[in-house]
Amino acid sequence: MALQLAYFAWVRERMGCGEEQVEPPADVATASDLIAWLAARDDRGARAFAEPARIRVAIDGQMMGNDAALAGARDVALFPPVTGG
Amino acid sequence: MIRVVVQDAAIDFATETDRHDAGGHGATASFVGRVRGDDGVTQLFLEHHPQMTERGLADLAHAAADRWRLPALTLIHRVGAMAPGETIVLVLASSPHRAEALAACTFLIDRLKTDVMLWKRETLADGAARWVEPRTADQERAEGWD
């Protein structure tokens, strides 16, 4: 399952890039699974995703809960809680 | 008419108000959010998502228009770098009567703080930068509209 990931704000800074394509293993079924997989993958992932509760998710342009399934997803954005206004 | 804009350029209140108010509505409520200069902040940077930020603002504008009678609604959010005192966000909501205009204006500013993909980064006088943390009070205000 190839996924196009996009990172924003301090997630982007800690990952050292704004986007990348990844091929997570088959047992990565939800956004939470993806966050845990990225955190375990390397040092930058460990820094960006050390606190999964502070990570928000959008799947194919829709804000979703972190328990959302990734089946059929193409684009996943991972970012901190928003602070506009 | 609903008008939603995400822009790098400065927001000009007079220009936007003239444009918004062309129809001569009974009541127009406005909210102008500016960059605070307290705490030694010298620059504010607003990061956004190339598509989802504008779509999120449009969704909120339509939610407000479903809830109140709003013949005119303007929602403009600035992105990129700005200095203390500059306008970050402008909300203009018009209705035949004041109660709906004021309620819609409050709804929009409360909800855009929690629902739209925007992130603030402050730069201080010594050059240090920090990402602004979400405030619990903002979350509670936004949830109050559910």
Coordinates of N, CA and C in Angstrom, one line a residue:
Chain A
M1 N 0.9 -1.2 0.0 CA 0.0 0.0 0.0 C 0.9 1.2 0.0
A2 N 1.0 1.9 -1.1 CA 1.8 3.2 -1.2 C 0.9 4.3 -0.7
L3 N 1.5 5.1 0.1 CA 0.8 6.3 0.7 C 1.7 7.5 0.4
Q4 N 1.0 8.6 0.0 CA 1.7 9.9 -0.1 C 1.4 10.7 1.2
L5 N 2.5 10.9 2.0 CA 2.3 11.6 3.2 C 2.7 13.1 3.1
A6 N 2.0 13.9 3.9 CA 2.3 15.3 4.0 C 2.4 15.7 5.4
Y7 N 3.4 16.5 5.8 CA 3.6 16.9 7.2 C 3.5 18.4 7.3
F8 N 3.0 18.9 8.4 CA 2.9 20.4 8.6 C 3.4 20.8 10.0
A9 N 3.8 22.1 10.0 CA 4.3 22.7 11.3 C 5.4 21.9 11.9
W10 N 5.4 21.7 13.2 CA 6.6 21.1 13.8 C 6.7 19.6 13.5
V11 N 5.7 19.0 13.0 CA 5.8 17.6 12.5 C 6.7 17.7 11.2
R12 N 6.4 18.6 10.3 CA 7.3 18.8 9.1 C 8.7 19.1 9.5
E13 N 8.9 20.0 10.5 CA 10.3 20.4 10.8 C 11.0 19.2 11.4
R14 N 10.4 18.4 12.3 CA 11.0 17.3 12.9 C 11.3 16.1 11.9
M15 N 10.4 16.0 10.9 CA 10.6 15.0 9.9 C 11.7 15.4 8.9
G16 N 11.9 16.7 8.8 CA 12.9 17.2 7.9 C 12.5 17.3 6.4
C17 N 11.2 17.1 6.2 CA 10.6 17.2 4.8 C 9.1 17.5 4.9
G18 N 8.6 18.0 3.9 CA 7.1 18.3 3.8 C 6.3 17.2 3.3
E19 N 6.9 16.3 2.5 CA 6.1 15.2 2.0 C 7.1 14.0 1.6
E20 N 6.5 12.8 1.6 CA 7.3 11.7 1.2 C 6.3 10.6 0.8
Q21 N 6.7 9.6 0.0 CA 5.9 8.5 -0.3 C 6.5 7.3 0.6
V22 N 5.5 6.5 1.1 CA 5.9 5.4 2.0 C 5.2 4.2 1.6
E23 N 5.7 3.0 2.0 CA 5.1 1.7 1.7 C 5.0 1.0 3.1
P24 N 4.0 1.3 3.9 CA 3.9 0.7 5.2 C 3.6 -0.8 5.1
P25 N 3.9 -1.6 6.0 CA 3.6 -3.1 6.0 C 2.1 -3.2 6.1
A26 N 1.6 -4.4 5.8 CA 0.2 -4.7 5.7 C -0.6 -4.5 7.0
D27 N 0.2 -4.7 8.1 CA -0.5 -4.6 9.4 C -0.8 -3.1 9.9
V28 N -0.3 -2.2 9.1 CA -0.6 -0.8 9.3 C -2.0 -0.5 8.7
A29 N -3.0 -0.6 9.6 CA -4.4 -0.5 9.1 C -5.1 0.8 9.4
T30 N -4.7 1.6 10.4 CA -5.3 2.8 10.8 C -4.3 3.9 10.8
A31 N -4.8 5.2 10.9 CA -3.9 6.3 11.1 C -3.0 6.2 12.3
S32 N -3.5 5.7 13.4 CA -2.7 5.4 14.6 C -1.6 4.4 14.3
D33 N -1.9 3.4 13.6 CA -0.9 2.4 13.2 C 0.2 3.1 12.4
L34 N -0.2 3.9 11.5 CA 0.8 4.6 10.7 C 1.7 5.5 11.5
I35 N 1.1 6.2 12.5 CA 1.9 7.1 13.4 C 2.9 6.3 14.2
A36 N 2.4 5.1 14.7 CA 3.3 4.3 15.5 C 4.4 3.7 14.6
W37 N 4.1 3.3 13.4 CA 5.1 2.8 12.4 C 6.2 3.8 12.1
L38 N 5.7 5.1 11.9 CA 6.7 6.1 11.6 C 7.5 6.4 12.8
A39 N 7.0 6.4 14.0 CA 7.7 6.7 15.2 C 8.8 5.6 15.4
A40 N 8.5 4.4 15.0 CA 9.5 3.3 15.2 C 10.5 3.2 14.1
R41 N 10.2 3.9 12.9 CA 11.0 3.7 11.7 C 12.4 4.3 11.8
D42 N 12.5 5.5 12.4 CA 13.9 6.1 12.4 C 13.8 7.3 13.5
D43 N 15.0 7.9 13.7 CA 15.1 8.9 14.7 C 14.2 10.1 14.5
R44 N 14.1 10.6 13.2 CA 13.2 11.7 12.9 C 11.8 11.4 13.2
G45 N 11.3 10.2 12.9 CA 10.0 9.7 13.2 C 9.8 9.7 14.7
A46 N 10.8 9.2 15.4 CA 10.7 9.1 16.8 C 10.5 10.5 17.5
R47 N 11.2 11.5 16.9 CA 11.0 12.9 17.4 C 9.7 13.5 17.0
A48 N 9.2 13.3 15.8 CA 8.0 13.9 15.3 C 6.8 13.2 16.0
F49 N 6.8 11.9 16.2 CA 5.6 11.2 16.7 C 5.7 10.6 18.1
A50 N 6.6 11.3 18.9 CA 6.8 10.8 20.3 C 5.5 10.8 21.1
E51 N 4.6 11.8 20.7 CA 3.4 12.0 21.5 C 2.2 11.8 20.5
P52 N 1.7 10.6 20.2 CA 0.7 10.4 19.2 C -0.6 11.2 19.5
A53 N -0.9 11.5 20.8 CA -2.1 12.2 21.2 C -2.1 13.6 20.6
R54 N -0.9 14.1 20.3 CA -0.7 15.5 19.8 C -0.8 15.6 18.2
I55 N -1.0 14.4 17.6 CA -1.0 14.4 16.1 C -2.4 14.3 15.6
R56 N -2.7 15.2 14.6 CA -4.0 15.1 13.9 C -3.8 14.6 12.5
V57 N -4.9 14.1 11.9 CA -4.8 13.4 10.6 C -5.9 13.9 9.7
A58 N -5.5 14.0 8.4 CA -6.4 14.2 7.3 C -6.1 13.1 6.3
I59 N -7.2 12.4 5.8 CA -7.0 11.3 4.8 C -7.8 11.8 3.6
D60 N -7.0 11.8 2.5 CA -7.6 12.3 1.2 C -8.4 13.5 1.3
G61 N -7.9 14.5 2.0 CA -8.5 15.8 2.1 C -9.6 16.0 3.2
Q62 N -9.8 15.0 4.0 CA -10.8 15.1 5.1 C -10.1 14.9 6.4
M63 N -10.4 15.8 7.4 CA -9.9 15.6 8.7 C -10.7 14.4 9.3
M64 N -9.9 13.5 9.9 CA -10.4 12.2 10.5 C -9.9 12.0 11.9
G65 N -10.6 11.1 12.6 CA -10.0 10.7 13.9 C -8.8 9.8 13.6
N66 N -8.0 9.6 14.7 CA -6.7 8.9 14.5 C -7.0 7.4 14.4
D67 N -8.2 6.9 14.7 CA -8.6 5.5 14.5 C -9.1 5.2 13.1
A68 N -9.1 6.2 12.2 CA -9.6 6.0 10.9 C -8.8 5.0 10.1
A69 N -9.5 4.2 9.3 CA -8.9 3.1 8.5 C -8.2 3.8 7.3
L70 N -7.1 3.1 6.9 CA -6.3 3.6 5.8 C -6.7 2.9 4.5
A71 N -7.5 1.9 4.6 CA -7.9 1.1 3.4 C -8.3 2.0 2.2
G72 N -7.7 2.0 1.1 CA -8.1 2.8 -0.1 C -7.5 4.2 0.0
A73 N -6.8 4.6 1.0 CA -6.3 6.0 1.1 C -5.1 6.2 0.2
R74 N -5.0 7.4 -0.3 CA -3.8 7.7 -1.1 C -3.0 8.8 -0.4
D75 N -3.6 9.9 0.0 CA -2.9 11.0 0.7 C -3.3 11.1 2.2
V76 N -2.2 11.1 3.0 CA -2.4 11.3 4.4 C -1.6 12.4 4.9
A77 N -2.3 13.4 5.6 CA -1.6 14.5 6.2 C -1.5 14.3 7.7
L78 N -0.3 14.6 8.2 CA -0.1 14.4 9.7 C 0.4 15.8 10.2
F79 N -0.2 16.3 11.3 CA 0.1 17.6 11.7 C -0.3 17.8 13.2
P80 N 0.2 18.9 13.8 CA -0.2 19.2 15.2 C -1.6 19.8 15.2
P81 N -2.2 19.9 16.4 CA -3.5 20.7 16.5 C -3.4 22.0 15.9
V82 N -4.4 22.5 15.2 CA -4.3 23.7 14.5 C -4.4 25.0 15.4
T83 N -3.8 26.1 15.0 CA -3.8 27.3 15.8 C -4.0 28.6 15.0
G84 N -5.0 28.5 14.0 CA -5.2 29.7 13.3 C -6.1 30.7 14.0
G85 N -6.6 31.7 13.2 CA -7.5 32.7 13.8 C -6.8 33.9 14.4
Chain B
M1 N -24.1 36.4 -0.6 CA -22.9 36.0 -1.3 C -21.8 35.6 -0.3
I2 N -21.3 34.4 -0.5 CA -20.2 34.0 0.4 C -18.8 34.2 -0.3
R3 N -17.9 34.9 0.4 CA -16.6 35.1 -0.2 C -15.5 34.6 0.8
V4 N -14.7 33.6 0.4 CA -13.7 33.1 1.2 C -12.3 33.2 0.5
V5 N -11.4 33.7 1.2 CA -10.0 34.0 0.6 C -8.9 33.6 1.6
V6 N -7.9 32.9 1.0 CA -6.7 32.7 1.8 C -5.6 33.5 1.0
Q7 N -4.9 34.4 1.6 CA -4.0 35.2 0.9 C -2.7 35.6 1.6
D8 N -1.6 35.8 0.8 CA -0.3 36.2 1.4 C -0.4 37.8 1.6
A9 N -1.1 38.5 0.8 CA -1.1 39.9 0.8 C -1.8 40.4 2.1
A10 N -1.5 41.7 2.5 CA -2.1 42.3 3.6 C -3.6 42.4 3.4
I11 N -4.4 42.4 4.5 CA -5.8 42.5 4.4 C -6.2 43.9 4.6
D12 N -6.9 44.5 3.6 CA -7.3 46.0 3.8 C -8.8 46.0 4.2
F13 N -9.0 46.5 5.4 CA -10.3 46.4 6.0 C -11.3 47.3 5.2
A14 N -10.9 48.5 4.8 CA -11.8 49.4 4.1 C -12.2 48.8 2.8
T15 N -11.3 48.3 2.1 CA -11.6 47.7 0.7 C -12.5 46.6 0.9
E16 N -12.2 45.7 1.8 CA -13.0 44.5 2.0 C -14.4 44.8 2.5
T17 N -14.5 45.8 3.3 CA -15.9 46.2 3.8 C -16.7 46.8 2.7
D18 N -16.1 47.7 1.9 CA -16.8 48.2 0.8 C -17.3 47.1 -0.1
R19 N -16.5 46.2 -0.4 CA -16.8 45.1 -1.3 C -17.9 44.2 -0.8
H20 N -17.9 44.0 0.5 CA -18.8 43.1 1.2 C -20.2 43.8 1.3
D21 N -20.2 45.1 1.6 CA -21.4 45.8 2.0 C -22.2 46.4 0.8
A22 N -21.8 46.0 -0.4 CA -22.5 46.6 -1.6 C -24.0 46.4 -1.6
G23 N -24.5 45.4 -1.0 CA -25.9 45.1 -1.0 C -26.7 46.0 0.0
G24 N -26.1 46.6 0.9 CA -26.8 47.4 1.9 C -27.7 46.6 2.8
H25 N -27.0 45.8 3.6 CA -27.7 44.9 4.6 C -28.0 45.6 5.8
G26 N -29.0 45.1 6.6 CA -29.4 45.7 7.8 C -28.3 45.8 8.9
A27 N -27.6 44.7 9.0 CA -26.6 44.6 10.1 C -25.4 43.9 9.6
T28 N -24.2 44.5 9.8 CA -22.9 43.8 9.5 C -22.1 43.8 10.7
A29 N -21.7 42.5 11.2 CA -20.8 42.4 12.3 C -19.4 42.1 11.7
S30 N -18.4 42.6 12.3 CA -17.0 42.3 11.9 C -16.1 41.9 13.0
F31 N -15.2 41.0 12.6 CA -14.1 40.7 13.6 C -12.8 40.8 12.8
V32 N -11.9 41.5 13.5 CA -10.5 41.7 12.9 C -9.5 41.1 13.9
G33 N -8.8 40.1 13.5 CA -7.8 39.5 14.4 C -6.5 40.0 13.9
R34 N -5.7 40.5 14.9 CA -4.4 41.1 14.6 C -3.3 40.3 15.3
V35 N -2.1 40.5 14.8 CA -0.9 39.9 15.4 C -0.6 40.6 16.7
R36 N -0.5 39.9 17.8 CA -0.2 40.5 19.1 C 1.3 40.7 19.2
G37 N 1.7 41.9 19.7 CA 3.1 42.2 19.8 C 3.7 41.9 21.2
D38 N 2.9 41.3 22.1 CA 3.4 41.1 23.4 C 4.4 39.9 23.5
D39 N 5.1 39.8 24.6 CA 6.0 38.6 24.8 C 7.2 38.7 23.8
G40 N 7.5 39.9 23.3 CA 8.7 40.0 22.5 C 8.6 39.4 21.1
V41 N 7.4 39.2 20.6 CA 7.2 38.6 19.3 C 7.5 39.6 18.2
T42 N 8.4 39.3 17.3 CA 8.7 40.2 16.2 C 8.1 39.8 14.9
Q43 N 7.8 38.5 14.7 CA 7.2 38.1 13.5 C 6.3 36.9 13.8
L44 N 5.1 36.8 13.1 CA 4.3 35.7 13.1 C 4.2 35.1 11.7
F45 N 4.4 33.7 11.7 CA 4.3 33.0 10.4 C 3.1 32.1 10.5
L46 N 2.2 32.2 9.5 CA 1.1 31.3 9.4 C 1.3 30.2 8.3
E47 N 1.5 29.0 8.7 CA 1.6 27.9 7.8 C 0.2 27.4 7.4
H48 N 0.0 27.0 6.2 CA -1.3 26.5 5.8 C -1.2 25.3 4.8
H49 N -2.3 24.6 4.5 CA -2.3 23.5 3.6 C -2.8 24.1 2.2
P50 N -2.1 23.8 1.1 CA -2.4 24.4 -0.1 C -3.9 24.3 -0.6
Q51 N -4.5 23.2 -0.3 CA -6.0 23.1 -0.6 C -6.9 23.1 0.6
M52 N -6.5 22.4 1.6 CA -7.5 22.2 2.7 C -7.8 23.4 3.6
T53 N -6.9 24.3 3.6 CA -7.1 25.5 4.4 C -8.3 26.3 3.9
E54 N -8.3 26.6 2.6 CA -9.4 27.3 2.0 C -10.7 26.5 2.0
R55 N -10.6 25.2 1.8 CA -11.8 24.4 1.8 C -12.4 24.4 3.2
G56 N -11.5 24.3 4.3 CA -12.0 24.3 5.6 C -12.7 25.6 6.0
L57 N -12.2 26.8 5.5 CA -12.8 28.1 5.7 C -14.2 28.1 5.0
A58 N -14.2 27.5 3.7 CA -15.5 27.5 3.0 C -16.5 26.7 3.6
D59 N -16.1 25.5 4.2 CA -17.0 24.6 4.9 C -17.6 25.4 6.1
L60 N -16.8 26.1 6.8 CA -17.3 26.9 8.0 C -18.3 28.0 7.5
A61 N -17.9 28.7 6.4 CA -18.8 29.7 5.9 C -20.2 29.2 5.6
H62 N -20.2 28.0 4.9 CA -21.4 27.4 4.5 C -22.2 26.9 5.7
A63 N -21.5 26.4 6.7 CA -22.2 26.0 8.0 C -22.9 27.2 8.6
A64 N -22.2 28.4 8.6 CA -22.8 29.6 9.2 C -24.0 30.0 8.4
A65 N -23.9 29.9 7.1 CA -25.0 30.3 6.2 C -26.2 29.4 6.3
D66 N -25.9 28.1 6.7 CA -27.1 27.2 6.9 C -27.8 27.5 8.3
R67 N -27.0 28.1 9.2 CA -27.5 28.3 10.5 C -28.2 29.6 10.7
W68 N -27.7 30.6 10.0 CA -28.3 32.0 10.2 C -28.6 32.6 8.8
R69 N -29.5 33.6 8.7 CA -29.8 34.2 7.5 C -28.6 35.2 7.2
L70 N -27.8 34.9 6.2 CA -26.6 35.7 6.0 C -26.5 36.0 4.5
P71 N -27.1 37.1 4.1 CA -27.0 37.4 2.6 C -25.6 37.8 2.2
A72 N -24.7 38.2 3.1 CA -23.4 38.4 2.7 C -22.4 37.9 3.8
L73 N -21.4 37.2 3.4 CA -20.4 36.7 4.4 C -19.0 36.8 3.7
T74 N -18.1 37.4 4.4 CA -16.7 37.4 3.9 C -15.8 36.8 5.0
L75 N -14.9 35.9 4.6 CA -14.0 35.3 5.5 C -12.6 35.3 4.8
I76 N -11.7 36.1 5.4 CA -10.4 36.2 4.7 C -9.3 35.9 5.8
H77 N -8.4 34.9 5.5 CA -7.3 34.6 6.4 C -6.0 34.8 5.7
R78 N -5.1 35.5 6.3 CA -3.8 35.7 5.8 C -2.9 34.5 6.1
V79 N -1.9 34.2 5.3 CA -0.9 33.2 5.5 C 0.5 33.8 5.2
G80 N 1.5 33.1 5.7 CA 2.9 33.6 5.5 C 3.3 34.5 6.7
A81 N 4.3 35.3 6.4 CA 4.9 36.1 7.5 C 4.2 37.4 7.7
M82 N 4.0 37.8 8.9 CA 3.5 39.1 9.2 C 4.0 39.7 10.5
A83 N 3.9 41.0 10.7 CA 4.4 41.7 11.8 C 3.3 42.0 12.8
P84 N 3.7 42.3 14.1 CA 2.7 42.7 15.1 C 1.9 43.9 14.6
G85 N 0.6 43.8 14.9 CA -0.3 44.9 14.4 C -1.0 44.6 13.1
E86 N -0.4 43.7 12.3 CA -1.0 43.4 11.0 C -2.2 42.5 11.2
T87 N -3.1 42.5 10.2 CA -4.4 41.7 10.3 C -4.1 40.3 9.9
I88 N -4.5 39.3 10.7 CA -4.4 37.9 10.4 C -5.7 37.4 9.7
V89 N -6.8 37.9 10.3 CA -8.1 37.3 9.9 C -9.2 38.4 9.9
L90 N -10.1 38.3 8.9 CA -11.2 39.3 8.9 C -12.5 38.5 8.6
V91 N -13.4 38.7 9.5 CA -14.8 38.1 9.3 C -15.8 39.2 9.2
L92 N -16.6 39.2 8.2 CA -17.7 40.1 8.0 C -19.0 39.3 7.7
A93 N -19.9 39.5 8.6 CA -21.2 38.8 8.5 C -22.4 39.7 8.5
S94 N -23.2 39.6 7.4 CA -24.3 40.5 7.3 C -25.6 39.8 7.3
S95 N -26.6 40.4 8.0 CA -27.9 39.8 8.2 C -28.9 40.9 8.2
P96 N -30.2 40.6 8.1 CA -31.2 41.7 8.2 C -31.2 42.3 9.6
H97 N -30.8 41.5 10.6 CA -30.8 42.1 12.0 C -29.5 41.7 12.7
R98 N -29.2 42.4 13.8 CA -27.9 42.3 14.4 C -27.6 41.0 15.1
A99 N -28.6 40.4 15.7 CA -28.4 39.2 16.5 C -27.7 38.1 15.6
E100 N -28.3 37.9 14.5 CA -27.8 36.8 13.6 C -26.4 37.2 13.1
A101 N -26.2 38.4 12.7 CA -24.8 38.9 12.2 C -23.8 38.7 13.3
L102 N -24.1 39.1 14.6 CA -23.1 38.9 15.6 C -22.9 37.5 16.0
A103 N -23.9 36.7 16.0 CA -23.8 35.2 16.3 C -22.9 34.6 15.3
A104 N -23.2 34.8 14.0 CA -22.4 34.2 12.9 C -21.0 34.6 13.0
C105 N -20.7 35.9 13.3 CA -19.3 36.3 13.4 C -18.6 35.6 14.5
T106 N -19.2 35.5 15.6 CA -18.6 34.8 16.8 C -18.4 33.3 16.5
F107 N -19.4 32.7 15.9 CA -19.3 31.3 15.5 C -18.0 31.1 14.6
L108 N -17.9 31.9 13.6 CA -16.8 31.7 12.6 C -15.5 31.9 13.2
I109 N -15.3 32.9 14.1 CA -13.9 33.1 14.6 C -13.6 32.0 15.7
D110 N -14.7 31.6 16.4 CA -14.5 30.5 17.4 C -14.1 29.2 16.7
R111 N -14.8 28.8 15.6 CA -14.6 27.5 15.0 C -13.4 27.5 14.1
L112 N -13.0 28.7 13.5 CA -11.8 28.6 12.6 C -10.5 28.4 13.4
K113 N -10.6 28.7 14.7 CA -9.4 28.4 15.6 C -9.2 27.0 15.8
T114 N -10.2 26.1 15.6 CA -10.0 24.7 15.9 C -10.3 23.8 14.7
D115 N -10.9 24.3 13.6 CA -11.3 23.4 12.5 C -10.6 23.6 11.2
V116 N -9.7 24.6 11.1 CA -9.1 24.9 9.8 C -7.6 24.7 9.9
M117 N -7.0 24.2 8.9 CA -5.6 23.8 8.8 C -4.7 25.1 8.7
L118 N -4.4 25.6 9.9 CA -3.5 26.8 10.0 C -2.6 26.6 11.2
W119 N -1.4 27.0 11.1 CA -0.5 26.8 12.3 C 0.3 28.1 12.4
K120 N 0.4 28.6 13.7 CA 1.1 29.8 14.0 C 2.5 29.5 14.5
R121 N 3.5 30.2 14.0 CA 4.9 30.1 14.5 C 5.4 31.5 14.8
E122 N 5.8 31.7 16.1 CA 6.2 33.1 16.5 C 7.8 33.1 16.5
T123 N 8.3 34.3 16.0 CA 9.7 34.5 16.1 C 9.9 35.7 17.1
L124 N 10.9 35.5 18.0 CA 11.2 36.4 19.1 C 12.4 37.3 18.7
A125 N 12.6 38.4 19.5 CA 13.6 39.3 19.1 C 15.0 38.7 19.0
D126 N 15.3 37.7 19.8 CA 16.6 37.0 19.7 C 16.7 36.0 18.6
G127 N 15.6 35.9 17.7 CA 15.7 35.0 16.6 C 15.1 33.7 16.9
A128 N 14.8 33.3 18.1 CA 14.3 32.0 18.5 C 12.8 31.9 17.9
A129 N 12.5 30.7 17.5 CA 11.1 30.6 16.9 C 10.4 29.5 17.7
R130 N 9.1 29.6 17.9 CA 8.3 28.6 18.6 C 6.9 28.5 17.9
W131 N 6.4 27.2 17.9 CA 5.1 27.0 17.4 C 4.1 27.3 18.5
V132 N 3.0 28.0 18.2 CA 2.0 28.3 19.2 C 1.2 27.0 19.5
E133 N 1.0 26.9 20.8 CA 0.2 25.7 21.3 C -1.3 26.0 21.3
P134 N -2.1 25.1 21.0 CA -3.6 25.3 21.0 C -4.0 25.6 22.5
R135 N -5.0 26.5 22.7 CA -5.4 26.8 24.0 C -6.7 26.1 24.3
T136 N -6.8 25.6 25.6 CA -8.0 24.8 26.0 C -9.2 25.7 25.9
A137 N -9.1 27.0 26.3 CA -10.2 27.9 26.2 C -10.8 28.0 24.8
D138 N -9.9 28.0 23.8 CA -10.4 28.0 22.4 C -11.1 26.8 22.0
Q139 N -10.6 25.6 22.5 CA -11.3 24.4 22.2 C -12.7 24.4 22.8
E140 N -12.8 24.8 24.1 CA -14.1 24.8 24.8 C -15.1 25.8 24.1
R141 N -14.6 26.9 23.7 CA -15.5 27.9 23.0 C -16.0 27.3 21.7
A142 N -15.1 26.6 20.9 CA -15.5 26.0 19.7 C -16.5 24.9 19.9
E143 N -16.3 24.1 20.9 CA -17.2 23.0 21.2 C -18.6 23.5 21.6
G144 N -18.6 24.7 22.2 CA -19.9 25.3 22.6 C -20.9 25.5 21.5
W145 N -20.4 25.4 20.2 CA -21.3 25.6 19.1 C -21.8 24.3 18.5
D146 N -21.4 23.2 19.1 CA -21.8 21.9 18.6 C -23.3 21.7 18.8

